[in-house]
Amino acid sequence: MAEFIRIYEDKPSEAAIAKVVKVLKAGGLVIYPTDTVYGLGCDITNSRALEKIARIKGVKLEKANFSFICHDLSNLSDYVRQIDTATFKILKRALPGPYTFILPGNNNLPKEFKKKITVGIRVPENNIVLEIVRQLGNPIVTTSIRDEDDVVEYTTDPELIFEKWQNLVDMVIDGGYGDNVASTIIDLSGHEPLVVREGKGSLDIL
């Protein structure tokens, strides 16, 4: 059964974050708050954990459209091909924030994603998940936890999330109520920015 841990976003406890990082390094799955909906994630370098998330989501890993949560823009060059100035300016304006940007991937992608031409990148405005990624030292792969009930779509109460997911994951972080609007997805891999899904983030950044 998963561990349920309370972390405060305004001042995340170092010890609590270290506990989460330990679970991720051991190949565990964690549910955490972001600046949009609660996410499910694992260490990007752990193949077994990636497989587990794909199974839970009912997708083949190589076909899965998972995003990567980075600590800041300096992580980007690890997995993204060189981007032009105009694209970088959009990223700088928008991040950290409630956006997922689709960017051209490079050859350093983990082997599970080698066939991917593009990758989704997130830098959420949430201290809990940013601290987790910073302490972990590399991005986490993330996917939002949707509800089967389309009326609800996203569960916002961490206790209800824990009730539902406790036997599927290793840790659920209670970081307060989540949002029920997903991130805005913008594809920056072509010549012009393309809005794939309008969510929480405003389009004024384009």
Coordinates of C-alpha atoms in Angstrom, one line a residue, residues 52-165:
K52 CA 4.6 0.2 -14.8
I53 CA 3.2 3.6 -15.7
A54 CA 2.5 2.6 -19.3
R55 CA 0.6 -0.5 -18.0
I56 CA -1.5 1.6 -15.6
K57 CA -2.4 3.9 -18.4
G58 CA -3.1 1.0 -20.8
V59 CA -0.6 2.1 -23.4
K60 CA 2.5 0.7 -25.1
L61 CA 5.5 2.5 -23.6
E62 CA 7.0 3.3 -27.0
K63 CA 3.7 4.9 -28.1
A64 CA 3.0 6.7 -24.9
N65 CA 2.8 10.5 -24.9
F66 CA 4.3 11.1 -21.5
S67 CA 5.8 14.5 -20.7
F68 CA 9.0 15.2 -18.8
I69 CA 9.0 17.5 -15.8
C70 CA 12.3 19.5 -15.7
H71 CA 13.5 21.7 -12.8
D72 CA 14.1 24.7 -15.1
L73 CA 15.1 25.5 -18.7
S74 CA 18.7 24.5 -18.2
N75 CA 17.6 20.8 -18.2
L76 CA 16.2 21.2 -21.7
S77 CA 19.4 20.6 -23.7
D78 CA 19.6 17.1 -22.1
Y79 CA 16.7 15.9 -24.2
V80 CA 15.7 18.6 -26.7
R81 CA 17.5 19.5 -30.0
Q82 CA 18.8 23.1 -30.2
I83 CA 16.0 25.6 -30.3
D84 CA 15.9 29.0 -32.0
T85 CA 15.7 32.3 -30.2
A86 CA 12.0 32.8 -30.9
T87 CA 11.1 29.5 -29.3
F88 CA 13.3 30.1 -26.3
K89 CA 11.7 33.5 -25.7
I90 CA 8.2 31.8 -25.6
L91 CA 9.5 29.2 -23.1
K92 CA 11.2 31.9 -21.0
R93 CA 7.9 33.9 -20.9
A94 CA 5.8 30.9 -20.0
L95 CA 7.8 28.8 -17.6
P96 CA 7.5 27.9 -14.8
G97 CA 3.8 27.7 -15.6
P98 CA 0.8 25.6 -16.6
Y99 CA 2.0 24.6 -20.0
T100 CA 3.3 21.5 -21.8
F101 CA 5.5 22.4 -24.7
I102 CA 6.1 19.9 -27.5
L103 CA 9.7 20.2 -28.7
P104 CA 12.0 18.3 -31.1
G105 CA 13.8 15.5 -29.1
N106 CA 17.5 14.7 -29.4
N107 CA 19.6 11.5 -29.3
N108 CA 20.0 11.5 -25.5
L109 CA 16.4 10.4 -24.9
P110 CA 16.1 7.3 -22.8
K111 CA 16.0 4.2 -24.9
E112 CA 12.2 3.8 -24.3
F113 CA 11.6 7.0 -26.1
K114 CA 14.3 6.8 -28.8
K115 CA 11.7 6.5 -31.6
K116 CA 10.1 9.8 -30.5
I117 CA 10.6 12.7 -32.8
T118 CA 9.2 15.1 -30.3
V119 CA 8.9 15.3 -26.5
G120 CA 6.5 17.1 -24.1
I121 CA 8.3 19.3 -21.6
R122 CA 6.8 20.7 -18.3
V123 CA 8.2 23.1 -15.8
P124 CA 5.3 23.5 -13.4
E125 CA 4.9 26.5 -11.0
N126 CA 4.8 24.2 -8.0
N127 CA 7.6 24.1 -5.4
I128 CA 7.0 20.6 -4.3
V129 CA 7.5 18.9 -7.7
L130 CA 10.3 21.3 -8.7
E131 CA 12.2 20.4 -5.5
I132 CA 11.6 16.7 -6.1
V133 CA 13.2 17.0 -9.6
R134 CA 16.0 19.2 -8.4
Q135 CA 17.0 16.7 -5.6
L136 CA 16.5 13.7 -8.0
G137 CA 19.0 15.3 -10.4
N138 CA 17.1 14.4 -13.6
P139 CA 13.5 14.9 -15.0
I140 CA 10.6 12.7 -14.0
V141 CA 8.2 11.3 -16.6
T142 CA 4.7 12.5 -15.9
T143 CA 1.1 11.9 -16.9
S144 CA -2.0 13.3 -15.4
I145 CA -4.4 11.1 -13.4
R146 CA -7.7 11.2 -15.1
D147 CA -10.9 10.0 -13.5
E148 CA -13.0 7.3 -15.2
D149 CA -16.0 9.5 -14.5
D150 CA -15.9 12.0 -17.3
V151 CA -18.1 14.4 -15.4
V152 CA -15.4 14.7 -12.7
E153 CA -12.5 14.2 -15.2
Y154 CA -9.8 15.2 -12.6
T155 CA -9.9 14.4 -8.9
T156 CA -8.7 17.4 -6.9
D157 CA -8.8 16.0 -3.3
P158 CA -5.5 14.2 -2.3
E159 CA -7.4 11.9 0.1
L160 CA -9.7 10.7 -2.6
I161 CA -6.8 10.3 -4.9
F162 CA -5.0 8.2 -2.2
E163 CA -8.2 6.0 -1.7
K164 CA -8.3 5.2 -5.4
W165 CA -4.6 4.8 -6.2

